[in-house]
């Protein structure tokens, strides 16, 4: 069947599946941010995957714009499910942002502490010139 001729209910079901995948990705990001190890590469990969899914949903939305409004009445159940999934995802994304902010603050403190240690070490590690240029007054 030509995908552009799919009935609205089928398009909405596909959108619901994609929305659920987005939620699962957000949940996986949440697990990473809540864990002990901060895996930025994994988070970036998941964000790219999420962006792809969002683009697919945008394409489905474009298809829905061209459908007959009277057919959408039978699709209210799917629309409601999609709305609930996006609300859950939004809540999870806000939690992810808070966790990410916490990680950033912790890393800022770590960097500041390392810079202070580095500054202190410079005083101990300073190289002095050779003894040839040093004058020592033996009369005093």
PDB file of C-alpha atoms in Angstrom:
ATOM      1  CA  UNK A   1       0.000   0.000   0.000  1.00  0.00           C
ATOM      2  CA  UNK A   2       1.276   3.460  -0.875  1.00  0.00           C
ATOM      3  CA  UNK A   3       2.334   5.141   2.363  1.00  0.00           C
ATOM      4  CA  UNK A   4       0.947   8.509   1.278  1.00  0.00           C
ATOM      5  CA  UNK A   5      -2.520   6.900   1.023  1.00  0.00           C
ATOM      6  CA  UNK A   6      -2.532   5.417   4.517  1.00  0.00           C
ATOM      7  CA  UNK A   7      -5.679   6.106   6.526  1.00  0.00           C
ATOM      8  CA  UNK A   8      -5.301   8.612   9.383  1.00  0.00           C
ATOM      9  CA  UNK A   9      -5.709   5.907  12.027  1.00  0.00           C
ATOM     10  CA  UNK A  10      -2.775   3.965  10.611  1.00  0.00           C
ATOM     11  CA  UNK A  11      -0.651   7.122  10.370  1.00  0.00           C
ATOM     12  CA  UNK A  12      -1.497   7.928  13.977  1.00  0.00           C
ATOM     13  CA  UNK A  13      -0.614   4.405  15.093  1.00  0.00           C
ATOM     14  CA  UNK A  14       2.754   4.746  13.386  1.00  0.00           C
ATOM     15  CA  UNK A  15       3.201   8.129  15.060  1.00  0.00           C
ATOM     16  CA  UNK A  16       2.339   6.521  18.399  1.00  0.00           C
ATOM     17  CA  UNK A  17       5.040   3.872  17.890  1.00  0.00           C
ATOM     18  CA  UNK A  18       7.609   6.539  17.035  1.00  0.00           C
ATOM     19  CA  UNK A  19       6.562   8.590  20.069  1.00  0.00           C
ATOM     20  CA  UNK A  20       7.036   5.524  22.278  1.00  0.00           C
ATOM     21  CA  UNK A  21      10.540   5.027  20.811  1.00  0.00           C
ATOM     22  CA  UNK A  22      11.353   8.662  21.606  1.00  0.00           C
ATOM     23  CA  UNK A  23      10.198   8.095  25.178  1.00  0.00           C
ATOM     24  CA  UNK A  24      12.375   4.979  25.433  1.00  0.00           C
ATOM     25  CA  UNK A  25      15.393   6.947  24.203  1.00  0.00           C
ATOM     26  CA  UNK A  26      14.709   9.671  26.764  1.00  0.00           C
ATOM     27  CA  UNK A  27      14.436   7.001  29.438  1.00  0.00           C
ATOM     28  CA  UNK A  28      17.767   5.499  28.367  1.00  0.00           C
ATOM     29  CA  UNK A  29      19.378   8.953  28.512  1.00  0.00           C
ATOM     30  CA  UNK A  30      17.900   9.350  31.987  1.00  0.00           C
ATOM     31  CA  UNK A  31      19.484   6.050  33.054  1.00  0.00           C
ATOM     32  CA  UNK A  32      22.871   7.205  31.768  1.00  0.00           C
ATOM     33  CA  UNK A  33      22.601  10.570  33.519  1.00  0.00           C
ATOM     34  CA  UNK A  34      21.488   8.892  36.747  1.00  0.00           C
ATOM     35  CA  UNK A  35      24.345   6.392  36.661  1.00  0.00           C
ATOM     36  CA  UNK A  36      27.884   6.698  37.931  1.00  0.00           C
ATOM     37  CA  UNK A  37      29.565   6.939  34.530  1.00  0.00           C
ATOM     38  CA  UNK A  38      28.830   9.852  32.227  1.00  0.00           C
ATOM     39  CA  UNK A  39      28.874   8.436  28.682  1.00  0.00           C
ATOM     40  CA  UNK A  40      28.678  11.520  26.462  1.00  0.00           C
ATOM     41  CA  UNK A  41      29.239   9.552  23.234  1.00  0.00           C
ATOM     42  CA  UNK A  42      26.294   7.295  24.024  1.00  0.00           C
ATOM     43  CA  UNK A  43      24.101  10.302  24.860  1.00  0.00           C
ATOM     44  CA  UNK A  44      25.040  12.007  21.580  1.00  0.00           C
ATOM     45  CA  UNK A  45      24.214   8.846  19.648  1.00  0.00           C
ATOM     46  CA  UNK A  46      20.823   8.583  21.354  1.00  0.00           C
ATOM     47  CA  UNK A  47      20.083  12.257  20.682  1.00  0.00           C
ATOM     48  CA  UNK A  48      20.846  11.770  16.982  1.00  0.00           C
ATOM     49  CA  UNK A  49      18.534   8.760  16.906  1.00  0.00           C
ATOM     50  CA  UNK A  50      15.838  10.806  18.627  1.00  0.00           C
ATOM     51  CA  UNK A  51      16.203  13.607  16.066  1.00  0.00           C
ATOM     52  CA  UNK A  52      15.700  11.081  13.259  1.00  0.00           C
ATOM     53  CA  UNK A  53      12.500   9.841  14.901  1.00  0.00           C
ATOM     54  CA  UNK A  54      11.268  13.407  15.351  1.00  0.00           C
ATOM     55  CA  UNK A  55      11.827  14.033  11.634  1.00  0.00           C
ATOM     56  CA  UNK A  56       9.797  10.922  10.824  1.00  0.00           C
ATOM     57  CA  UNK A  57       6.984  12.186  13.053  1.00  0.00           C
ATOM     58  CA  UNK A  58       7.113  15.551  11.270  1.00  0.00           C
ATOM     59  CA  UNK A  59       6.669  13.741   7.948  1.00  0.00           C
ATOM     60  CA  UNK A  60       3.668  11.865   9.337  1.00  0.00           C
ATOM     61  CA  UNK A  61       2.207  15.152  10.572  1.00  0.00           C
ATOM     62  CA  UNK A  62       2.495  16.540   7.048  1.00  0.00           C
ATOM     63  CA  UNK A  63       0.538  13.538   5.753  1.00  0.00           C
ATOM     64  CA  UNK A  64      -2.128  14.101   8.393  1.00  0.00           C
ATOM     65  CA  UNK A  65      -2.550  17.716   7.290  1.00  0.00           C
ATOM     66  CA  UNK A  66      -3.864  16.520   3.945  1.00  0.00           C
ATOM     67  CA  UNK A  67      -6.430  14.102   5.398  1.00  0.00           C
ATOM     68  CA  UNK A  68     -10.131  14.700   5.723  1.00  0.00           C
ATOM     69  CA  UNK A  69     -11.020  16.177   9.113  1.00  0.00           C
ATOM     70  CA  UNK A  70     -14.104  13.975   9.419  1.00  0.00           C
ATOM     71  CA  UNK A  71     -11.825  10.926   9.411  1.00  0.00           C
ATOM     72  CA  UNK A  72      -9.922  12.301  12.394  1.00  0.00           C
ATOM     73  CA  UNK A  73     -12.912  11.872  14.711  1.00  0.00           C
ATOM     74  CA  UNK A  74     -12.357   8.114  14.709  1.00  0.00           C
ATOM     75  CA  UNK A  75      -8.713   8.716  15.540  1.00  0.00           C
ATOM     76  CA  UNK A  76      -9.247  10.457  18.887  1.00  0.00           C
ATOM     77  CA  UNK A  77      -8.104   7.426  20.882  1.00  0.00           C
ATOM     78  CA  UNK A  78      -4.772   7.345  19.042  1.00  0.00           C
ATOM     79  CA  UNK A  79      -4.380  11.095  19.383  1.00  0.00           C
ATOM     80  CA  UNK A  80      -4.995  10.837  23.124  1.00  0.00           C
ATOM     81  CA  UNK A  81      -2.375   8.074  23.486  1.00  0.00           C
ATOM     82  CA  UNK A  82       0.168  10.092  21.517  1.00  0.00           C
ATOM     83  CA  UNK A  83      -0.521  13.143  23.668  1.00  0.00           C
ATOM     84  CA  UNK A  84       0.014  11.109  26.852  1.00  0.00           C
ATOM     85  CA  UNK A  85       3.285   9.683  25.551  1.00  0.00           C
ATOM     86  CA  UNK A  86       4.553  13.149  24.682  1.00  0.00           C
ATOM     87  CA  UNK A  87       3.542  14.437  28.119  1.00  0.00           C
ATOM     88  CA  UNK A  88       5.483  11.583  29.766  1.00  0.00           C
ATOM     89  CA  UNK A  89       8.439  12.275  27.481  1.00  0.00           C
ATOM     90  CA  UNK A  90       8.351  15.990  28.310  1.00  0.00           C
ATOM     91  CA  UNK A  91       8.375  15.225  32.034  1.00  0.00           C
ATOM     92  CA  UNK A  92      11.318  12.864  31.563  1.00  0.00           C
ATOM     93  CA  UNK A  93      13.194  15.401  29.429  1.00  0.00           C
ATOM     94  CA  UNK A  94      12.832  18.018  32.176  1.00  0.00           C
ATOM     95  CA  UNK A  95      14.279  15.525  34.643  1.00  0.00           C
ATOM     96  CA  UNK A  96      17.117  14.824  32.184  1.00  0.00           C
ATOM     97  CA  UNK A  97      17.868  18.537  31.933  1.00  0.00           C
ATOM     98  CA  UNK A  98      18.056  18.782  35.727  1.00  0.00           C
ATOM     99  CA  UNK A  99      20.404  15.785  35.864  1.00  0.00           C
ATOM    100  CA  UNK A 100      22.538  17.238  33.089  1.00  0.00           C
ATOM    101  CA  UNK A 101      22.719  20.553  34.942  1.00  0.00           C
ATOM    102  CA  UNK A 102      23.853  18.686  38.066  1.00  0.00           C
ATOM    103  CA  UNK A 103      26.584  16.929  36.057  1.00  0.00           C
ATOM    104  CA  UNK A 104      27.702  20.245  34.573  1.00  0.00           C
ATOM    105  CA  UNK A 105      27.928  21.886  37.995  1.00  0.00           C
ATOM    106  CA  UNK A 106      29.940  18.961  39.356  1.00  0.00           C
ATOM    107  CA  UNK A 107      32.320  19.083  36.388  1.00  0.00           C
ATOM    108  CA  UNK A 108      32.724  22.852  36.768  1.00  0.00           C
ATOM    109  CA  UNK A 109      33.720  22.347  40.407  1.00  0.00           C
ATOM    110  CA  UNK A 110      36.148  19.594  39.397  1.00  0.00           C
ATOM    111  CA  UNK A 111      37.733  21.826  36.757  1.00  0.00           C
ATOM    112  CA  UNK A 112      38.024  24.705  39.214  1.00  0.00           C
ATOM    113  CA  UNK A 113      39.657  22.417  41.786  1.00  0.00           C
ATOM    114  CA  UNK A 114      42.082  21.056  39.166  1.00  0.00           C
ATOM    115  CA  UNK A 115      43.011  24.578  38.081  1.00  0.00           C
ATOM    116  CA  UNK A 116      43.743  25.503  41.704  1.00  0.00           C
ATOM    117  CA  UNK A 117      45.935  22.410  42.094  1.00  0.00           C
ATOM    118  CA  UNK A 118      47.675  23.224  38.817  1.00  0.00           C
ATOM    119  CA  UNK A 119      48.330  26.776  40.004  1.00  0.00           C
ATOM    120  CA  UNK A 120      49.757  25.491  43.295  1.00  0.00           C
ATOM    121  CA  UNK A 121      51.989  22.996  41.512  1.00  0.00           C
ATOM    122  CA  UNK A 122      53.452  25.728  39.317  1.00  0.00           C
ATOM    123  CA  UNK A 123      55.032  27.308  42.402  1.00  0.00           C
ATOM    124  CA  UNK A 124      56.762  24.064  43.340  1.00  0.00           C
ATOM    125  CA  UNK A 125      57.745  23.053  39.842  1.00  0.00           C
ATOM    126  CA  UNK A 126      59.239  26.393  38.812  1.00  0.00           C
ATOM    127  CA  UNK A 127      62.649  26.037  37.161  1.00  0.00           C
ATOM    128  CA  UNK A 128      65.369  28.429  38.220  1.00  0.00           C
ATOM    129  CA  UNK A 129      68.278  29.460  36.045  1.00  0.00           C
ATOM    130  CA  UNK A 130      71.702  27.899  36.396  1.00  0.00           C
ATOM    131  CA  UNK A 131      73.930  28.749  39.351  1.00  0.00           C
ATOM    132  CA  UNK A 132      76.336  30.660  37.082  1.00  0.00           C
ATOM    133  CA  UNK A 133      74.257  33.784  37.223  1.00  0.00           C
ATOM    134  CA  UNK A 134      73.706  33.738  40.956  1.00  0.00           C
ATOM    135  CA  UNK A 135      75.835  36.034  43.101  1.00  0.00           C
ATOM    136  CA  UNK A 136      76.221  35.066  46.722  1.00  0.00           C
ATOM    137  CA  UNK A 137      77.759  37.654  48.987  1.00  0.00           C
ATOM    138  CA  UNK A 138      80.051  35.747  51.330  1.00  0.00           C
ATOM    139  CA  UNK A 139      80.811  38.839  53.414  1.00  0.00           C
ATOM    140  CA  UNK A 140      77.412  39.064  55.031  1.00  0.00           C
TER     141      UNK A 140
END
